[in-house]
């Protein structure tokens, strides 16, 4: 018997066997791709904080210590209909500090995407663009709200905008992928009113290139106030476990150069090192988490220390190079099997009376968080 006949006979026996036994029948409804994707999290936090007498806000706290309770729910839904994708990200927060409480709910994102084909995509609505390669900060993310370096992976509210994106993969050894984005954003008292102190119309362009296994973005942003911004970012894996990245932004109308240099390194023992240096020519508003000129932020995360399964030990240092104040924390995360993780850490602010971290409201704090991802 030839090989082809043997293969045909074998396949026939398999098909007959599956047909005769319902235990091996396939239910195609169970493997059918769903037209939607849903996820999110529910988390609760508690902070026990010792008050700092050097803080300008010290008089607002009656005791030498105070408690903060935070509850947060976030839900993400993507619904697919032909060439359209409808995306929403809803967020609700409840905060209680001693006897004062506050609650807030908002749509962080709510937009529709239309894919004409695999190369052309249109977005319209409230969206976070997430430009930049930095982990703790992103100088070139001029159309996004600033990251919180204490929680850089947290979701951020987007702005209402329109975007056209062109993407193409190339069959080349050097230049492997290109994409071009055009973004339009308008702000006034009725729309995106916290984007700018004045009414403005912004047009932004971003070009992306994957060249010789190096990611490169180039941006240009212009608005009716003639405040042009140019910038770029770059990221490259020197080895599979060692990545370097950088960002640079310049505003032509004011002296406000800003850049970031960083690295990520994973050792053979599963220790992850992330370190970034941030420089800004002009001092930012003190309402921001990072408002001085020079910072060095480093985080070390050790997976399964002392062979304790499902756990991660981490330490983090944020150094304000201008005034030598710093914030240090050490914590541990334990991941349960049902998508629940517990995060406990201790944080200490150190510095003189007139320094950024030396005049924080909390001198130190014990923080715990229980989070369920669904």
mmCIF file of C-alpha atoms in Angstrom:
data_model
loop_
_atom_site.group_PDB
_atom_site.id
_atom_site.type_symbol
_atom_site.label_atom_id
_atom_site.label_comp_id
_atom_site.label_asym_id
_atom_site.label_seq_id
_atom_site.Cartn_x
_atom_site.Cartn_y
_atom_site.Cartn_z
ATOM 1 C CA UNK A 1 0.000 0.000 0.000
ATOM 2 C CA UNK A 2 1.377 3.472 -0.908
ATOM 3 C CA UNK A 3 2.007 6.123 1.712
ATOM 4 C CA UNK A 4 -0.850 8.285 0.420
ATOM 5 C CA UNK A 5 -3.324 5.384 0.690
ATOM 6 C CA UNK A 6 -2.165 4.578 4.213
ATOM 7 C CA UNK A 7 -2.643 8.219 5.268
ATOM 8 C CA UNK A 8 -6.108 8.276 3.665
ATOM 9 C CA UNK A 9 -7.130 5.064 5.429
ATOM 10 C CA UNK A 10 -5.854 6.339 8.780
ATOM 11 C CA UNK A 11 -7.772 9.595 8.444
ATOM 12 C CA UNK A 12 -10.923 7.660 7.530
ATOM 13 C CA UNK A 13 -10.675 5.524 10.696
ATOM 14 C CA UNK A 14 -10.173 8.676 12.808
ATOM 15 C CA UNK A 15 -13.225 10.382 11.285
ATOM 16 C CA UNK A 16 -15.397 7.240 11.736
ATOM 17 C CA UNK A 17 -14.212 6.889 15.328
ATOM 18 C CA UNK A 18 -15.041 10.466 16.175
ATOM 19 C CA UNK A 19 -18.453 10.167 14.512
ATOM 20 C CA UNK A 20 -19.299 7.026 16.490
ATOM 21 C CA UNK A 21 -18.353 8.472 19.875
ATOM 22 C CA UNK A 22 -20.052 11.644 21.118
ATOM 23 C CA UNK A 23 -17.373 12.053 23.802
ATOM 24 C CA UNK A 24 -14.987 13.287 21.108
ATOM 25 C CA UNK A 25 -17.405 15.486 19.174
ATOM 26 C CA UNK A 26 -16.638 19.186 18.784
ATOM 27 C CA UNK A 27 -18.983 21.941 19.908
ATOM 28 C CA UNK A 28 -18.167 24.753 17.516
ATOM 29 C CA UNK A 29 -20.283 27.192 19.524
ATOM 30 C CA UNK A 30 -17.843 26.837 22.418
ATOM 31 C CA UNK A 31 -14.832 27.792 20.289
ATOM 32 C CA UNK A 32 -16.605 30.521 18.343
ATOM 33 C CA UNK A 33 -14.835 33.867 18.621
ATOM 34 C CA UNK A 34 -16.898 36.243 20.752
ATOM 35 C CA UNK A 35 -17.716 39.689 19.334
ATOM 36 C CA UNK A 36 -16.530 41.388 22.513
ATOM 37 C CA UNK A 37 -13.768 41.464 25.122
ATOM 38 C CA UNK A 38 -14.423 42.368 28.743
ATOM 39 C CA UNK A 39 -12.071 42.853 31.689
ATOM 40 C CA UNK A 40 -11.071 45.095 34.524
ATOM 41 C CA UNK A 41 -10.403 45.056 38.244
ATOM 42 C CA UNK A 42 -11.762 45.808 41.705
ATOM 43 C CA UNK A 43 -9.330 46.939 44.376
ATOM 44 C CA UNK A 44 -9.236 48.300 47.881
ATOM 45 C CA UNK A 45 -6.365 50.229 49.472
ATOM 46 C CA UNK A 46 -5.447 51.334 52.973
ATOM 47 C CA UNK A 47 -2.713 53.789 53.942
ATOM 48 C CA UNK A 48 -1.618 54.382 57.525
ATOM 49 C CA UNK A 49 0.387 57.606 57.425
ATOM 50 C CA UNK A 50 2.467 59.435 60.013
ATOM 51 C CA UNK A 51 2.129 63.192 59.674
ATOM 52 C CA UNK A 52 5.064 65.412 58.730
ATOM 53 C CA UNK A 53 5.248 68.663 60.720
ATOM 54 C CA UNK A 54 7.253 70.296 57.889
ATOM 55 C CA UNK A 55 4.376 69.954 55.435
ATOM 56 C CA UNK A 56 2.382 73.093 54.486
ATOM 57 C CA UNK A 57 -0.724 70.910 54.860
ATOM 58 C CA UNK A 58 0.167 69.853 58.426
ATOM 59 C CA UNK A 59 -2.453 72.142 59.987
ATOM 60 C CA UNK A 60 -5.249 70.335 58.088
ATOM 61 C CA UNK A 61 -4.559 67.105 59.996
ATOM 62 C CA UNK A 62 -5.494 67.034 63.674
ATOM 63 C CA UNK A 63 -3.577 63.917 64.724
ATOM 64 C CA UNK A 64 0.000 62.752 64.388
ATOM 65 C CA UNK A 65 -1.233 60.008 62.053
ATOM 66 C CA UNK A 66 -4.175 59.489 59.731
ATOM 67 C CA UNK A 67 -5.790 56.761 57.629
ATOM 68 C CA UNK A 68 -6.710 56.798 53.967
ATOM 69 C CA UNK A 69 -9.132 54.287 52.423
ATOM 70 C CA UNK A 70 -9.546 53.929 48.665
ATOM 71 C CA UNK A 71 -11.917 51.775 46.653
ATOM 72 C CA UNK A 72 -11.672 51.590 42.883
ATOM 73 C CA UNK A 73 -13.495 49.755 40.105
ATOM 74 C CA UNK A 74 -12.413 49.753 36.477
ATOM 75 C CA UNK A 75 -14.171 48.008 33.583
ATOM 76 C CA UNK A 76 -12.929 47.689 29.983
ATOM 77 C CA UNK A 77 -15.208 46.634 27.135
ATOM 78 C CA UNK A 78 -14.339 46.226 23.452
ATOM 79 C CA UNK A 79 -17.149 45.310 21.052
ATOM 80 C CA UNK A 80 -16.372 44.245 17.482
ATOM 81 C CA UNK A 81 -18.798 44.787 14.601
ATOM 82 C CA UNK A 82 -17.425 44.130 11.135
ATOM 83 C CA UNK A 83 -14.678 46.722 10.612
ATOM 84 C CA UNK A 84 -15.686 48.751 13.680
ATOM 85 C CA UNK A 85 -14.465 48.438 17.279
ATOM 86 C CA UNK A 86 -16.280 50.226 20.094
ATOM 87 C CA UNK A 87 -14.081 50.671 23.174
ATOM 88 C CA UNK A 88 -14.898 51.978 26.643
ATOM 89 C CA UNK A 89 -12.961 52.175 29.900
ATOM 90 C CA UNK A 90 -15.045 53.158 32.921
ATOM 91 C CA UNK A 91 -13.497 54.094 36.246
ATOM 92 C CA UNK A 92 -15.058 54.783 39.662
ATOM 93 C CA UNK A 93 -13.197 55.847 42.842
ATOM 94 C CA UNK A 94 -14.103 56.271 46.484
ATOM 95 C CA UNK A 95 -11.613 57.955 48.832
ATOM 96 C CA UNK A 96 -11.916 58.502 52.587
ATOM 97 C CA UNK A 97 -9.296 60.394 54.610
ATOM 98 C CA UNK A 98 -10.213 60.276 58.284
ATOM 99 C CA UNK A 99 -13.726 61.790 58.326
ATOM 100 C CA UNK A 100 -13.629 63.349 54.840
ATOM 101 C CA UNK A 101 -14.741 61.317 51.826
ATOM 102 C CA UNK A 102 -14.986 61.847 48.099
ATOM 103 C CA UNK A 103 -16.247 59.794 45.193
ATOM 104 C CA UNK A 104 -15.805 60.173 41.469
ATOM 105 C CA UNK A 105 -16.735 58.229 38.345
ATOM 106 C CA UNK A 106 -15.661 58.877 34.784
ATOM 107 C CA UNK A 107 -15.166 57.369 31.357
ATOM 108 C CA UNK A 108 -11.396 57.256 30.941
ATOM 109 C CA UNK A 109 -11.844 56.167 27.331
ATOM 110 C CA UNK A 110 -14.834 55.954 24.977
ATOM 111 C CA UNK A 111 -14.051 55.813 21.278
ATOM 112 C CA UNK A 112 -14.804 54.013 18.034
ATOM 113 C CA UNK A 113 -12.190 52.609 15.647
ATOM 114 C CA UNK A 114 -12.761 51.855 11.976
ATOM 115 C CA UNK A 115 -10.271 49.673 10.100
ATOM 116 C CA UNK A 116 -10.594 50.213 6.373
ATOM 117 C CA UNK A 117 -8.075 47.398 5.925
ATOM 118 C CA UNK A 118 -4.977 46.180 7.726
ATOM 119 C CA UNK A 119 -3.127 49.392 6.807
ATOM 120 C CA UNK A 120 -5.648 52.177 7.501
ATOM 121 C CA UNK A 121 -7.368 52.881 10.849
ATOM 122 C CA UNK A 122 -9.518 55.797 12.033
ATOM 123 C CA UNK A 123 -10.216 56.587 15.717
ATOM 124 C CA UNK A 124 -12.777 59.038 17.050
ATOM 125 C CA UNK A 125 -13.645 59.785 20.687
ATOM 126 C CA UNK A 126 -11.995 59.881 24.087
ATOM 127 C CA UNK A 127 -8.698 58.010 23.914
ATOM 128 C CA UNK A 128 -5.300 57.784 25.601
ATOM 129 C CA UNK A 129 -2.552 57.662 22.976
ATOM 130 C CA UNK A 130 0.246 56.419 25.315
ATOM 131 C CA UNK A 131 3.154 57.865 23.355
ATOM 132 C CA UNK A 132 6.701 57.321 24.582
ATOM 133 C CA UNK A 133 9.023 54.539 25.703
ATOM 134 C CA UNK A 134 9.685 55.599 29.302
ATOM 135 C CA UNK A 135 8.289 53.606 32.217
ATOM 136 C CA UNK A 136 7.991 56.302 34.925
ATOM 137 C CA UNK A 137 7.575 59.368 32.657
ATOM 138 C CA UNK A 138 7.074 60.231 28.976
ATOM 139 C CA UNK A 139 8.344 63.634 27.788
ATOM 140 C CA UNK A 140 6.913 63.191 24.267
ATOM 141 C CA UNK A 141 3.401 62.213 25.457
ATOM 142 C CA UNK A 142 2.195 65.792 24.945
ATOM 143 C CA UNK A 143 -1.382 64.685 24.161
ATOM 144 C CA UNK A 144 -1.717 62.519 27.279
ATOM 145 C CA UNK A 145 -2.049 63.280 30.967
ATOM 146 C CA UNK A 146 1.145 62.858 32.975
ATOM 147 C CA UNK A 147 1.975 59.516 34.530
ATOM 148 C CA UNK A 148 2.064 59.102 38.288
ATOM 149 C CA UNK A 149 5.586 57.703 38.930
ATOM 150 C CA UNK A 150 4.334 55.986 42.096
ATOM 151 C CA UNK A 151 1.867 53.986 39.954
ATOM 152 C CA UNK A 152 3.077 54.262 36.332
ATOM 153 C CA UNK A 153 0.942 51.389 35.043
ATOM 154 C CA UNK A 154 -2.331 52.943 36.245
ATOM 155 C CA UNK A 155 -4.901 53.860 33.608
ATOM 156 C CA UNK A 156 -5.076 57.518 32.636
ATOM 157 C CA UNK A 157 -8.014 59.507 31.363
ATOM 158 C CA UNK A 158 -7.747 60.316 27.681
ATOM 159 C CA UNK A 159 -8.723 63.378 25.662
ATOM 160 C CA UNK A 160 -11.414 63.663 22.992
ATOM 161 C CA UNK A 161 -9.646 63.549 19.637
ATOM 162 C CA UNK A 162 -9.597 62.177 16.111
ATOM 163 C CA UNK A 163 -6.753 60.051 14.743
ATOM 164 C CA UNK A 164 -5.845 58.516 11.405
ATOM 165 C CA UNK A 165 -3.161 55.802 11.396
ATOM 166 C CA UNK A 166 -1.352 54.136 8.514
ATOM 167 C CA UNK A 167 0.680 51.005 9.222
ATOM 168 C CA UNK A 168 2.648 48.765 6.885
ATOM 169 C CA UNK A 169 5.000 45.815 7.360
ATOM 170 C CA UNK A 170 7.920 45.596 4.955
ATOM 171 C CA UNK A 171 9.765 42.521 3.724
ATOM 172 C CA UNK A 172 13.216 43.977 4.296
ATOM 173 C CA UNK A 173 16.201 43.160 6.472
ATOM 174 C CA UNK A 174 16.727 46.740 7.670
ATOM 175 C CA UNK A 175 13.414 48.664 7.719
ATOM 176 C CA UNK A 176 10.757 46.179 8.830
ATOM 177 C CA UNK A 177 7.743 48.303 9.766
ATOM 178 C CA UNK A 178 6.485 51.879 9.374
ATOM 179 C CA UNK A 179 3.434 53.744 10.632
ATOM 180 C CA UNK A 180 2.189 57.333 10.451
ATOM 181 C CA UNK A 181 -0.352 58.955 12.785
ATOM 182 C CA UNK A 182 -2.219 62.234 12.350
ATOM 183 C CA UNK A 183 -4.113 63.532 15.398
ATOM 184 C CA UNK A 184 -6.524 66.447 15.773
ATOM 185 C CA UNK A 185 -7.453 67.750 19.251
ATOM 186 C CA UNK A 186 -9.548 70.790 20.119
ATOM 187 C CA UNK A 187 -9.870 72.344 23.577
ATOM 188 C CA UNK A 188 -12.136 75.095 24.914
ATOM 189 C CA UNK A 189 -14.553 75.582 27.807
ATOM 190 C CA UNK A 190 -16.776 72.759 26.507
ATOM 191 C CA UNK A 191 -14.317 70.095 25.328
ATOM 192 C CA UNK A 192 -10.937 69.017 26.738
ATOM 193 C CA UNK A 193 -11.109 72.070 29.016
ATOM 194 C CA UNK A 194 -8.218 70.809 31.181
ATOM 195 C CA UNK A 195 -5.848 70.311 28.256
ATOM 196 C CA UNK A 196 -4.856 73.962 27.958
ATOM 197 C CA UNK A 197 -5.522 77.216 29.794
ATOM 198 C CA UNK A 198 -6.589 78.746 26.459
ATOM 199 C CA UNK A 199 -8.763 77.585 23.617
ATOM 200 C CA UNK A 200 -6.589 75.730 21.145
ATOM 201 C CA UNK A 201 -6.646 73.543 18.066
ATOM 202 C CA UNK A 202 -3.823 70.997 17.945
ATOM 203 C CA UNK A 203 -2.573 68.965 15.009
ATOM 204 C CA UNK A 204 0.040 66.314 15.772
ATOM 205 C CA UNK A 205 2.021 63.927 13.600
ATOM 206 C CA UNK A 206 3.911 60.817 14.670
ATOM 207 C CA UNK A 207 6.077 58.608 12.482
ATOM 208 C CA UNK A 208 7.195 55.166 13.681
ATOM 209 C CA UNK A 209 10.001 53.039 12.238
ATOM 210 C CA UNK A 210 11.256 49.596 13.179
ATOM 211 C CA UNK A 211 14.777 49.825 11.788
ATOM 212 C CA UNK A 212 17.433 47.180 12.456
ATOM 213 C CA UNK A 213 15.422 45.927 15.462
ATOM 214 C CA UNK A 214 15.314 49.479 16.871
ATOM 215 C CA UNK A 215 11.992 51.231 17.620
ATOM 216 C CA UNK A 216 11.991 54.913 16.650
ATOM 217 C CA UNK A 217 9.191 57.504 16.970
ATOM 218 C CA UNK A 218 9.350 61.079 15.665
ATOM 219 C CA UNK A 219 6.669 63.616 16.643
ATOM 220 C CA UNK A 220 5.663 67.116 15.557
ATOM 221 C CA UNK A 221 2.884 69.039 17.331
ATOM 222 C CA UNK A 222 1.472 72.402 16.285
ATOM 223 C CA UNK A 223 -1.414 74.524 17.547
ATOM 224 C CA UNK A 224 -2.985 77.902 16.856
ATOM 225 C CA UNK A 225 -0.883 79.510 19.618
ATOM 226 C CA UNK A 226 2.269 78.804 17.542
ATOM 227 C CA UNK A 227 3.656 76.672 20.350
ATOM 228 C CA UNK A 228 5.384 74.003 18.264
ATOM 229 C CA UNK A 229 6.794 70.866 19.833
ATOM 230 C CA UNK A 230 9.169 68.375 18.256
ATOM 231 C CA UNK A 231 10.559 65.189 19.718
ATOM 232 C CA UNK A 232 11.552 61.588 19.313
ATOM 233 C CA UNK A 233 11.954 58.389 21.269
ATOM 234 C CA UNK A 234 14.083 55.300 20.727
ATOM 235 C CA UNK A 235 14.186 51.804 22.188
ATOM 236 C CA UNK A 236 16.525 48.900 21.476
ATOM 237 C CA UNK A 237 17.237 45.492 22.944
ATOM 238 C CA UNK A 238 21.011 45.153 23.218
ATOM 239 C CA UNK A 239 20.335 41.576 24.361
ATOM 240 C CA UNK A 240 17.140 39.644 24.945
ATOM 241 C CA UNK A 241 17.283 40.624 28.633
ATOM 242 C CA UNK A 242 18.739 44.135 28.287
ATOM 243 C CA UNK A 243 16.824 47.088 26.805
ATOM 244 C CA UNK A 244 17.735 50.768 26.639
ATOM 245 C CA UNK A 245 15.407 53.643 25.753
ATOM 246 C CA UNK A 246 15.274 57.404 25.562
ATOM 247 C CA UNK A 247 12.968 60.332 24.793
ATOM 248 C CA UNK A 248 13.536 63.970 23.860
ATOM 249 C CA UNK A 249 11.081 66.862 23.480
ATOM 250 C CA UNK A 250 11.631 70.527 22.617
ATOM 251 C CA UNK A 251 9.110 73.381 22.689
ATOM 252 C CA UNK A 252 10.172 76.032 20.195
ATOM 253 C CA UNK A 253 8.357 79.013 21.750
ATOM 254 C CA UNK A 254 9.798 78.578 25.272
ATOM 255 C CA UNK A 255 12.984 77.240 26.779
ATOM 256 C CA UNK A 256 11.654 73.839 27.814
ATOM 257 C CA UNK A 257 13.817 70.994 26.585
ATOM 258 C CA UNK A 258 12.984 67.705 28.260
ATOM 259 C CA UNK A 259 14.570 64.284 27.944
ATOM 260 C CA UNK A 260 14.643 60.851 29.549
ATOM 261 C CA UNK A 261 17.258 58.075 29.482
ATOM 262 C CA UNK A 262 16.490 54.621 30.823
ATOM 263 C CA UNK A 263 17.151 50.910 30.874
ATOM 264 C CA UNK A 264 15.526 47.598 31.767
ATOM 265 C CA UNK A 265 17.604 44.590 32.696
ATOM 266 C CA UNK A 266 16.522 41.070 33.648
ATOM 267 C CA UNK A 267 19.105 38.900 35.398
ATOM 268 C CA UNK A 268 19.290 35.113 35.286
ATOM 269 C CA UNK A 269 17.825 35.014 38.806
ATOM 270 C CA UNK A 270 14.646 36.872 37.655
ATOM 271 C CA UNK A 271 15.658 40.228 39.125
ATOM 272 C CA UNK A 272 14.225 43.079 37.018
ATOM 273 C CA UNK A 273 15.995 46.449 37.149
ATOM 274 C CA UNK A 274 14.319 49.581 35.746
ATOM 275 C CA UNK A 275 16.186 52.872 36.042
ATOM 276 C CA UNK A 276 15.446 56.234 34.394
ATOM 277 C CA UNK A 277 16.950 59.728 34.482
ATOM 278 C CA UNK A 278 14.555 62.609 33.740
ATOM 279 C CA UNK A 279 15.663 66.164 32.922
ATOM 280 C CA UNK A 280 13.493 69.231 32.301
ATOM 281 C CA UNK A 281 14.798 72.696 31.497
ATOM 282 C CA UNK A 282 11.936 74.540 33.219
ATOM 283 C CA UNK A 283 10.368 73.803 36.599
ATOM 284 C CA UNK A 284 6.852 72.396 36.392
ATOM 285 C CA UNK A 285 3.807 73.122 38.531
ATOM 286 C CA UNK A 286 4.070 71.844 42.106
ATOM 287 C CA UNK A 287 0.701 70.114 41.581
ATOM 288 C CA UNK A 288 2.500 67.455 39.548
ATOM 289 C CA UNK A 289 4.146 64.402 41.097
ATOM 290 C CA UNK A 290 7.485 65.343 39.521
ATOM 291 C CA UNK A 291 7.812 69.116 39.301
ATOM 292 C CA UNK A 292 11.555 69.771 39.637
ATOM 293 C CA UNK A 293 14.264 69.651 36.945
ATOM 294 C CA UNK A 294 16.239 66.457 37.566
ATOM 295 C CA UNK A 295 15.178 63.037 38.824
ATOM 296 C CA UNK A 296 16.632 59.547 39.002
ATOM 297 C CA UNK A 297 14.075 56.774 39.570
ATOM 298 C CA UNK A 298 15.089 53.136 40.075
ATOM 299 C CA UNK A 299 13.015 50.059 40.826
ATOM 300 C CA UNK A 300 14.237 46.496 41.505
ATOM 301 C CA UNK A 301 11.783 43.573 41.459
ATOM 302 C CA UNK A 302 12.794 40.060 42.487
ATOM 303 C CA UNK A 303 10.440 37.287 41.382
ATOM 304 C CA UNK A 304 9.861 34.437 43.884
ATOM 305 C CA UNK A 305 12.506 35.497 46.448
ATOM 306 C CA UNK A 306 13.748 32.761 48.802
ATOM 307 C CA UNK A 307 11.881 30.326 46.484
ATOM 308 C CA UNK A 308 8.487 31.551 47.726
ATOM 309 C CA UNK A 309 6.170 30.795 44.818
ATOM 310 C CA UNK A 310 3.806 33.438 43.380
ATOM 311 C CA UNK A 311 5.543 36.267 45.240
ATOM 312 C CA UNK A 312 7.551 39.325 44.173
ATOM 313 C CA UNK A 313 9.781 41.483 46.366
ATOM 314 C CA UNK A 314 10.527 45.036 45.210
ATOM 315 C CA UNK A 315 12.368 48.179 46.283
ATOM 316 C CA UNK A 316 12.107 51.618 44.703
ATOM 317 C CA UNK A 317 13.963 54.922 45.018
ATOM 318 C CA UNK A 318 12.906 58.301 43.608
ATOM 319 C CA UNK A 319 15.694 60.880 43.946
ATOM 320 C CA UNK A 320 15.178 64.592 43.366
ATOM 321 C CA UNK A 321 18.691 65.519 42.239
ATOM 322 C CA UNK A 322 18.030 69.272 42.599
ATOM 323 C CA UNK A 323 17.344 69.241 46.354
ATOM 324 C CA UNK A 324 18.713 65.757 47.275
ATOM 325 C CA UNK A 325 15.395 64.670 48.798
ATOM 326 C CA UNK A 326 14.172 61.169 48.049
ATOM 327 C CA UNK A 327 11.323 58.721 48.458
ATOM 328 C CA UNK A 328 12.079 55.071 49.211
ATOM 329 C CA UNK A 329 9.799 52.060 49.428
ATOM 330 C CA UNK A 330 10.028 48.326 49.954
ATOM 331 C CA UNK A 331 7.174 45.927 49.339
ATOM 332 C CA UNK A 332 6.003 42.434 48.514
ATOM 333 C CA UNK A 333 3.294 41.147 46.180
ATOM 334 C CA UNK A 334 1.622 37.768 46.540
ATOM 335 C CA UNK A 335 -0.496 36.438 43.677
ATOM 336 C CA UNK A 336 -3.325 34.040 44.513
ATOM 337 C CA UNK A 337 -4.577 31.498 41.973
ATOM 338 C CA UNK A 338 -7.937 33.224 41.431
ATOM 339 C CA UNK A 339 -6.531 36.456 39.924
ATOM 340 C CA UNK A 340 -6.301 38.140 43.324
ATOM 341 C CA UNK A 341 -3.061 39.743 44.456
ATOM 342 C CA UNK A 342 -2.043 41.342 47.725
ATOM 343 C CA UNK A 343 0.491 44.182 47.723
ATOM 344 C CA UNK A 344 1.994 45.468 51.002
ATOM 345 C CA UNK A 345 4.715 48.106 51.184
ATOM 346 C CA UNK A 346 6.403 50.631 53.468
ATOM 347 C CA UNK A 347 7.303 54.086 52.124
ATOM 348 C CA UNK A 348 9.574 56.756 53.609
ATOM 349 C CA UNK A 349 10.027 60.403 52.517
ATOM 350 C CA UNK A 350 13.409 61.923 53.329
ATOM 351 C CA UNK A 351 14.734 65.466 52.942
ATOM 352 C CA UNK A 352 15.048 68.958 54.392
ATOM 353 C CA UNK A 353 12.122 71.129 55.433
ATOM 354 C CA UNK A 354 11.986 72.971 52.082
ATOM 355 C CA UNK A 355 12.605 69.996 49.770
ATOM 356 C CA UNK A 356 10.031 68.168 47.661
ATOM 357 C CA UNK A 357 9.909 64.918 49.623
ATOM 358 C CA UNK A 358 10.916 66.519 52.931
ATOM 359 C CA UNK A 359 7.708 68.575 53.030
ATOM 360 C CA UNK A 360 5.298 65.818 51.990
ATOM 361 C CA UNK A 361 2.199 65.542 54.202
ATOM 362 C CA UNK A 362 3.150 61.989 55.190
ATOM 363 C CA UNK A 363 6.559 61.411 56.710
ATOM 364 C CA UNK A 364 6.168 57.677 56.129
ATOM 365 C CA UNK A 365 3.322 55.271 55.496
ATOM 366 C CA UNK A 366 2.303 51.623 55.505
ATOM 367 C CA UNK A 367 0.296 50.781 52.380
ATOM 368 C CA UNK A 368 -1.712 47.680 51.530
ATOM 369 C CA UNK A 369 -3.776 46.831 48.453
ATOM 370 C CA UNK A 370 -6.027 43.886 47.595
ATOM 371 C CA UNK A 371 -6.858 43.651 43.891
ATOM 372 C CA UNK A 372 -9.011 41.278 41.858
ATOM 373 C CA UNK A 373 -8.515 41.222 38.088
ATOM 374 C CA UNK A 374 -11.414 39.884 36.036
#
